[in-house]
Coordinates of C-alpha atoms in Angstrom, one line a residue:
Chain A
M25 CA -87.6 -38.4 -89.3
R26 CA -90.9 -36.5 -89.6
W27 CA -92.9 -39.2 -87.7
I28 CA -91.0 -38.7 -84.6
H29 CA -91.3 -34.5 -84.9
R30 CA -95.4 -35.3 -85.2
I31 CA -95.3 -37.8 -82.1
V32 CA -93.6 -35.4 -80.0
V33 CA -95.7 -32.7 -81.1
R34 CA -98.8 -34.6 -80.0
I35 CA -97.2 -35.2 -76.6
G36 CA -96.4 -31.4 -76.3
H37 CA -100.2 -30.9 -77.2
L38 CA -101.4 -33.0 -74.2
I39 CA -99.4 -32.1 -71.2
P40 CA -101.4 -28.6 -70.6
I41 CA -104.0 -31.2 -69.9
P42 CA -102.7 -32.5 -66.8
A43 CA -101.3 -28.8 -66.3
L44 CA -105.1 -27.8 -66.5
A45 CA -106.7 -30.4 -64.0
I46 CA -104.1 -29.5 -61.6
L47 CA -105.2 -25.6 -61.8
S48 CA -108.8 -26.7 -61.8
G49 CA -108.6 -28.9 -58.8
C50 CA -108.2 -25.3 -56.6
I51 CA -111.9 -25.0 -57.4
A52 CA -113.5 -28.5 -56.4
H53 CA -114.9 -28.6 -52.9
T54 CA -115.4 -31.2 -50.9
E55 CA -118.9 -31.8 -49.3
P56 CA -118.3 -30.2 -45.5
A57 CA -120.7 -32.9 -44.2
E58 CA -118.2 -35.9 -45.4
L59 CA -115.5 -34.3 -43.2
F60 CA -117.4 -34.8 -40.3
A61 CA -118.6 -38.3 -41.1
L62 CA -116.6 -41.5 -39.3
T63 CA -115.7 -43.2 -41.9
P64 CA -113.7 -47.1 -42.2
D65 CA -110.3 -45.8 -41.9
V66 CA -110.9 -44.2 -38.8
P67 CA -110.3 -47.2 -36.5
K68 CA -106.8 -47.8 -39.0
N69 CA -105.9 -44.4 -38.2
R70 CA -106.6 -44.9 -34.4
A71 CA -104.3 -48.0 -34.2
M72 CA -101.9 -46.3 -36.1
Q73 CA -101.5 -43.4 -33.9
T74 CA -102.3 -44.9 -30.4
R75 CA -100.8 -46.6 -27.7
M76 CA -101.3 -47.7 -23.9
F77 CA -98.9 -47.6 -21.4
E78 CA -99.7 -49.1 -17.7
T79 CA -98.7 -46.4 -15.8
P80 CA -100.9 -44.2 -13.0
N81 CA -98.5 -41.0 -14.5
E82 CA -100.1 -39.2 -16.9
R83 CA -97.5 -36.3 -16.2
E84 CA -94.5 -37.9 -16.7
L85 CA -95.9 -39.1 -20.0
L86 CA -96.5 -36.1 -21.0
S87 CA -93.0 -34.6 -20.3
A88 CA -91.5 -37.7 -22.1
S89 CA -93.4 -37.3 -25.0
A90 CA -92.1 -33.7 -25.2
A91 CA -88.6 -34.8 -24.5
V92 CA -89.1 -37.2 -27.3
L93 CA -90.6 -34.4 -30.0
Q94 CA -88.0 -32.1 -29.0
D95 CA -85.1 -35.3 -29.7
L96 CA -87.0 -35.6 -33.1
G97 CA -86.4 -31.8 -33.8
F98 CA -89.6 -30.4 -33.3
Q99 CA -90.2 -27.0 -30.9
V100 CA -93.1 -27.7 -28.6
E101 CA -95.5 -24.9 -29.2
E102 CA -99.0 -25.3 -27.1
S103 CA -98.9 -27.7 -23.5
Q104 CA -102.0 -28.2 -21.4
R105 CA -101.1 -30.8 -18.7
E106 CA -105.0 -30.2 -17.2
V107 CA -106.4 -32.1 -20.5
G108 CA -103.1 -33.6 -21.7
F109 CA -102.4 -32.0 -24.7
L110 CA -98.9 -31.3 -26.7
R111 CA -98.7 -29.7 -30.1
A112 CA -95.3 -29.1 -31.5
V113 CA -94.0 -28.2 -34.9
K114 CA -90.7 -28.6 -37.5
E115 CA -89.7 -26.8 -40.5
R116 CA -88.0 -28.5 -43.0
S117 CA -86.9 -28.7 -46.8
A118 CA -89.4 -30.7 -48.9
R119 CA -87.2 -31.1 -52.0
E120 CA -86.6 -34.6 -53.0
Y121 CA -85.1 -36.1 -56.1
G122 CA -87.5 -38.0 -57.9
Q123 CA -89.4 -34.5 -58.2
Y124 CA -86.6 -32.6 -60.2
I125 CA -86.3 -35.9 -62.8
R126 CA -90.0 -35.9 -63.2
R127 CA -89.7 -32.1 -64.0
M128 CA -86.9 -32.4 -66.4
L129 CA -88.7 -35.4 -68.0
L130 CA -92.0 -33.2 -68.2
L131 CA -90.0 -30.1 -69.2
I132 CA -88.1 -32.7 -72.1
L133 CA -91.4 -34.1 -73.4
S134 CA -93.4 -31.1 -73.7
M135 CA -90.4 -29.3 -75.6
G136 CA -89.6 -26.7 -72.8
K137 CA -93.5 -25.7 -72.6
F138 CA -94.3 -26.8 -69.3
L139 CA -92.4 -26.6 -66.0
E140 CA -93.8 -28.3 -62.9
P141 CA -93.6 -27.0 -59.9
V142 CA -91.7 -28.7 -57.3
D143 CA -92.1 -29.3 -53.4
L144 CA -89.7 -26.7 -51.7
H145 CA -90.7 -26.5 -48.4
Q146 CA -92.6 -27.7 -45.5
K147 CA -94.1 -27.7 -42.0
I148 CA -94.6 -30.7 -40.0
A149 CA -97.0 -30.6 -37.0
A150 CA -97.5 -32.8 -34.1
A151 CA -100.4 -33.1 -32.2
L152 CA -100.5 -35.9 -29.0
V153 CA -103.2 -36.2 -26.3
A154 CA -102.9 -38.5 -23.2
R155 CA -105.6 -39.7 -21.5
P156 CA -106.5 -41.9 -18.8
L157 CA -108.5 -45.5 -19.8
N158 CA -109.9 -46.7 -16.4
P159 CA -111.2 -44.2 -13.6
E160 CA -108.4 -45.4 -11.7
A161 CA -106.0 -43.4 -14.6
T162 CA -103.8 -46.7 -14.0
R163 CA -103.3 -47.2 -17.6
Q164 CA -103.0 -43.9 -20.0
E165 CA -103.8 -43.8 -23.8
I166 CA -101.2 -41.8 -25.8
R167 CA -102.6 -40.6 -29.1
I168 CA -100.3 -38.7 -31.6
G169 CA -101.4 -37.4 -35.3
F170 CA -98.5 -36.0 -37.5
Y171 CA -99.3 -33.8 -40.1
R172 CA -97.4 -31.4 -43.0
V173 CA -98.2 -28.3 -45.0
V174 CA -95.9 -28.6 -48.0
W175 CA -95.1 -25.2 -50.3
K176 CA -94.2 -25.7 -53.8
G177 CA -91.9 -23.1 -55.8
D178 CA -92.8 -21.6 -59.2
G179 CA -93.3 -23.1 -62.6
Q180 CA -94.3 -22.6 -66.4
A181 CA -97.4 -24.3 -68.0
D182 CA -97.3 -23.1 -71.8
Q183 CA -97.3 -19.4 -71.8
Q184 CA -98.8 -19.4 -68.0
Y185 CA -96.7 -18.6 -65.2
I186 CA -97.4 -20.8 -62.1
P187 CA -96.2 -18.1 -59.0
P188 CA -94.4 -20.3 -56.5
G189 CA -96.0 -20.5 -52.9
E190 CA -98.8 -22.7 -54.0
Q191 CA -99.4 -25.1 -50.8
Y192 CA -100.7 -28.4 -49.9
M193 CA -101.7 -30.2 -46.7
E194 CA -102.0 -33.6 -45.1
M195 CA -101.9 -36.3 -42.8
I196 CA -98.3 -38.5 -42.7
R197 CA -100.0 -41.9 -43.4
D198 CA -96.6 -43.7 -42.9
P199 CA -97.0 -46.1 -40.4
E200 CA -93.5 -46.1 -39.9
I201 CA -93.1 -42.5 -38.5
Y202 CA -95.7 -43.2 -35.5
Q203 CA -93.8 -46.7 -34.7
Q204 CA -90.7 -44.5 -34.4
F205 CA -92.1 -42.3 -32.2
F206 CA -93.6 -44.7 -29.7
A207 CA -90.1 -47.0 -30.0
K208 CA -88.4 -43.5 -28.5
L209 CA -91.3 -42.7 -26.0
S210 CA -91.6 -46.6 -24.5
K211 CA -87.6 -46.4 -24.3
A212 CA -87.8 -43.0 -22.5
V213 CA -90.4 -44.1 -19.7
F214 CA -88.9 -47.5 -19.3
L215 CA -92.1 -48.9 -20.5
E216 CA -93.9 -51.2 -22.9
A217 CA -95.6 -49.3 -25.5
H218 CA -99.3 -51.8 -26.4
R219 CA -101.0 -51.4 -29.2
I220 CA -104.8 -51.1 -28.8
Chain B
M1406 CA -111.8 20.6 -82.9
N1407 CA -108.1 21.5 -82.8
R1408 CA -105.6 19.3 -80.9
P1409 CA -104.5 20.8 -78.2
T1410 CA -108.2 21.6 -77.0
M1411 CA -109.0 18.6 -77.5
Q1412 CA -106.2 17.5 -75.2
T1413 CA -107.7 19.6 -72.4
T1414 CA -110.6 18.4 -72.7
I1415 CA -109.6 14.8 -72.2
T1416 CA -107.7 15.9 -69.2
S1417 CA -110.1 17.9 -67.5
A1418 CA -112.5 14.9 -68.5
G1419 CA -109.9 12.6 -66.9
L1420 CA -109.3 15.0 -63.8
L1421 CA -113.3 15.0 -63.2
L1422 CA -113.7 11.3 -63.6
A1423 CA -110.7 11.0 -60.6
G1424 CA -112.3 13.3 -58.4
V1425 CA -115.6 11.6 -58.5
L1426 CA -113.9 8.6 -58.2
S1427 CA -111.5 9.6 -55.1
L1428 CA -115.0 11.4 -53.8
H1429 CA -116.7 7.9 -53.7
G1430 CA -113.9 6.1 -51.8
C1431 CA -114.3 8.7 -49.1
A1432 CA -118.0 8.3 -48.4
P1433 CA -117.8 5.4 -45.4
P1434 CA -119.7 2.3 -46.2
Q1435 CA -122.9 2.6 -43.7
A1436 CA -122.9 -0.5 -41.6
S1437 CA -126.9 -1.7 -41.1
Q1438 CA -128.2 -1.0 -38.0
D1439 CA -129.4 -5.0 -37.0
L1440 CA -125.6 -6.0 -37.9
L1441 CA -125.4 -7.4 -34.4
A1442 CA -129.0 -8.1 -33.4
P1443 CA -130.0 -11.8 -33.2
T1444 CA -132.2 -13.1 -36.0
E1445 CA -134.2 -16.1 -36.0
A1446 CA -131.7 -17.9 -38.6
Q1447 CA -128.7 -17.6 -35.8
M1448 CA -131.1 -18.7 -33.1
K1449 CA -131.7 -22.2 -35.8
I1450 CA -128.2 -22.5 -36.4
R1451 CA -127.5 -22.1 -32.4
S1452 CA -129.7 -25.2 -31.7
L1453 CA -128.3 -27.3 -34.6
Q1454 CA -125.0 -26.6 -33.0
T1455 CA -125.6 -27.0 -29.7
R1456 CA -126.6 -30.6 -27.7
T1457 CA -126.5 -31.7 -24.3
F1458 CA -125.4 -35.2 -22.7
D1459 CA -125.8 -36.4 -19.3
L1460 CA -122.4 -36.2 -17.6
T1461 CA -121.1 -35.4 -14.6
D1462 CA -117.3 -35.4 -15.0
R1463 CA -116.3 -32.0 -17.0
N1464 CA -112.8 -32.7 -17.5
A1465 CA -114.2 -36.5 -19.3
A1466 CA -116.3 -34.5 -21.3
I1467 CA -113.5 -32.2 -22.8
R1468 CA -111.0 -34.6 -23.2
G1469 CA -114.0 -37.0 -25.4
V1470 CA -114.2 -33.5 -27.1
I1471 CA -110.5 -34.1 -28.2
A1472 CA -110.8 -37.9 -28.8
S1473 CA -113.9 -37.7 -31.3
L1474 CA -111.9 -34.3 -33.3
Q1475 CA -108.8 -36.7 -33.2
D1476 CA -111.2 -39.4 -34.5
L1477 CA -112.2 -37.4 -37.2
G1478 CA -108.9 -36.4 -38.6
F1479 CA -108.5 -32.7 -37.1
I1480 CA -105.5 -31.2 -35.8
I1481 CA -105.9 -30.2 -31.8
E1482 CA -105.0 -26.4 -31.8
R1483 CA -105.8 -25.2 -28.6
A1484 CA -107.8 -27.2 -25.8
Y1485 CA -108.0 -25.3 -22.3
E1486 CA -109.7 -27.0 -19.5
D1487 CA -110.9 -24.2 -17.4
L1488 CA -112.8 -22.7 -20.0
G1489 CA -114.0 -25.9 -21.8
L1490 CA -112.6 -24.6 -25.0
V1491 CA -111.0 -27.1 -27.9
T1492 CA -110.1 -25.6 -31.6
A1493 CA -109.0 -28.1 -33.8
A1494 CA -108.7 -27.7 -38.0
R1495 CA -108.4 -30.4 -40.7
F1496 CA -107.9 -30.1 -44.7
A1497 CA -110.1 -30.8 -46.7
E1498 CA -108.8 -34.2 -48.1
P1499 CA -108.5 -35.4 -50.5
N1500 CA -108.9 -31.6 -51.7
Y1501 CA -105.5 -30.3 -50.3
Y1502 CA -106.7 -26.7 -50.3
D1503 CA -109.2 -26.0 -48.2
V1504 CA -109.4 -25.7 -44.2
V1505 CA -112.0 -26.8 -42.1
T1506 CA -111.9 -24.9 -38.6
I1507 CA -114.0 -26.1 -35.3
T1508 CA -114.3 -24.9 -32.1
V1509 CA -116.2 -26.7 -29.4
T1510 CA -117.4 -25.3 -26.1
V1511 CA -118.1 -27.7 -23.4
R1512 CA -120.4 -26.1 -20.3
Q1513 CA -121.5 -28.1 -17.6
E1514 CA -125.6 -26.9 -17.1
T1515 CA -126.4 -28.8 -13.9
A1516 CA -124.4 -31.0 -11.8
D1517 CA -125.2 -33.9 -14.4
R1518 CA -126.0 -32.4 -17.7
M1519 CA -123.2 -31.0 -19.9
S1520 CA -123.8 -28.8 -23.0
F1521 CA -121.6 -28.8 -26.2
R1522 CA -121.8 -26.2 -28.4
A1523 CA -119.7 -26.7 -32.0
N1524 CA -119.3 -24.1 -34.6
A1525 CA -117.3 -24.8 -37.7
I1526 CA -115.8 -23.1 -40.5
Y1527 CA -115.4 -24.0 -44.3
N1528 CA -112.0 -21.4 -45.3
N1529 CA -113.9 -18.0 -44.2
K1530 CA -117.0 -19.6 -44.5
P1531 CA -119.9 -20.6 -41.3
I1532 CA -120.9 -24.0 -42.2
E1533 CA -124.8 -23.9 -41.3
D1534 CA -125.5 -27.3 -42.8
P1535 CA -127.5 -29.4 -40.4
K1536 CA -125.9 -32.6 -41.3
V1537 CA -122.2 -31.6 -40.6
Y1538 CA -123.6 -31.0 -36.9
Q1539 CA -125.2 -34.0 -36.9
N1540 CA -122.2 -36.5 -38.1
F1541 CA -120.2 -34.2 -35.3
F1542 CA -122.2 -35.1 -32.1
A1543 CA -122.6 -38.7 -33.4
A1544 CA -118.8 -39.2 -33.9
L1545 CA -119.1 -37.3 -29.8
Q1546 CA -121.2 -39.6 -28.8
R1547 CA -119.6 -42.8 -29.8
A1548 CA -116.2 -41.1 -28.1
L1549 CA -118.3 -40.4 -25.0
F1550 CA -119.3 -43.7 -25.1
L1551 CA -116.5 -45.3 -25.9
S1552 CA -114.7 -43.8 -23.3
Q1553 CA -117.5 -44.5 -20.3
E1554 CA -117.7 -47.9 -21.8
S1555 CA -114.1 -48.6 -21.4
K1556 CA -114.2 -47.8 -17.5
P1557 CA -116.2 -50.9 -16.1
S1558 CA -114.1 -53.0 -18.4
T1559 CA -110.7 -52.6 -16.1

């Protein structure tokens, strides 16, 4: 049985390495110039986030969008009709079963030394812009972006306590979320949502 | 030195040190005289941050700014037509811990010239890298050009 013990101890020694990698992630910086460069996934994201509607009524599209966001549980925080802009947020739990299972497995493998922080809470933001596509404004484009900020709970790496409240932020890239939104919007305005 | 005397010495030394420290804390930090004076570096940064385009429609220009920021993955936080002001932020993905904020103002210089000024901040530090602004204005030009191009196509 001694060899099993040895393997478990070895794995236990390996666990702090990913923990250190996670911690050191806070120090690494992205070059700001890269963040302002047009990357190859720009057209892909635009296609996912944008639909075209054959209507001259930008105002109705905007208010219908606000209503759909409300249906989805968002609170509209900012609206500017002159530039066709809406911003809405909602806060929800971010707990996932998968993360708890992973946390347990890591805890067992590291022999109680590493307790991974799990996601607890999230804030989802939606920024929506309507704009006319031609001078006569008979066609309108709706572009919406969903983003989320996630807050983690506390954890433990060996002797080091990981305090709660660590956060990370990301753009939501699941096309289904966007499809659902546009399906609801086209139903609300009785218009077909054309892909661009 | 017997024990009580030593203790007194240590206590008085401690008190003295605390006094010196607290006195030091009372002195307000002197603001330098030229804190708000324009410097040459500021003028240089301003010219980096400003660009003019031949445009007539102010509203379309503001919408162009919004479209370009959306293309770059920014979340629009505020957009005001009357002030010509757009504020947006994004996360420095793939690094999820840092935030980049940008404010763009649009001003009509003459009837057919529009001036754009952008300020970008990385976390709490102003970005002074010219490359950043070059990239932003390239994206803006593209958005303005695309929205203009889509006009004759109808």
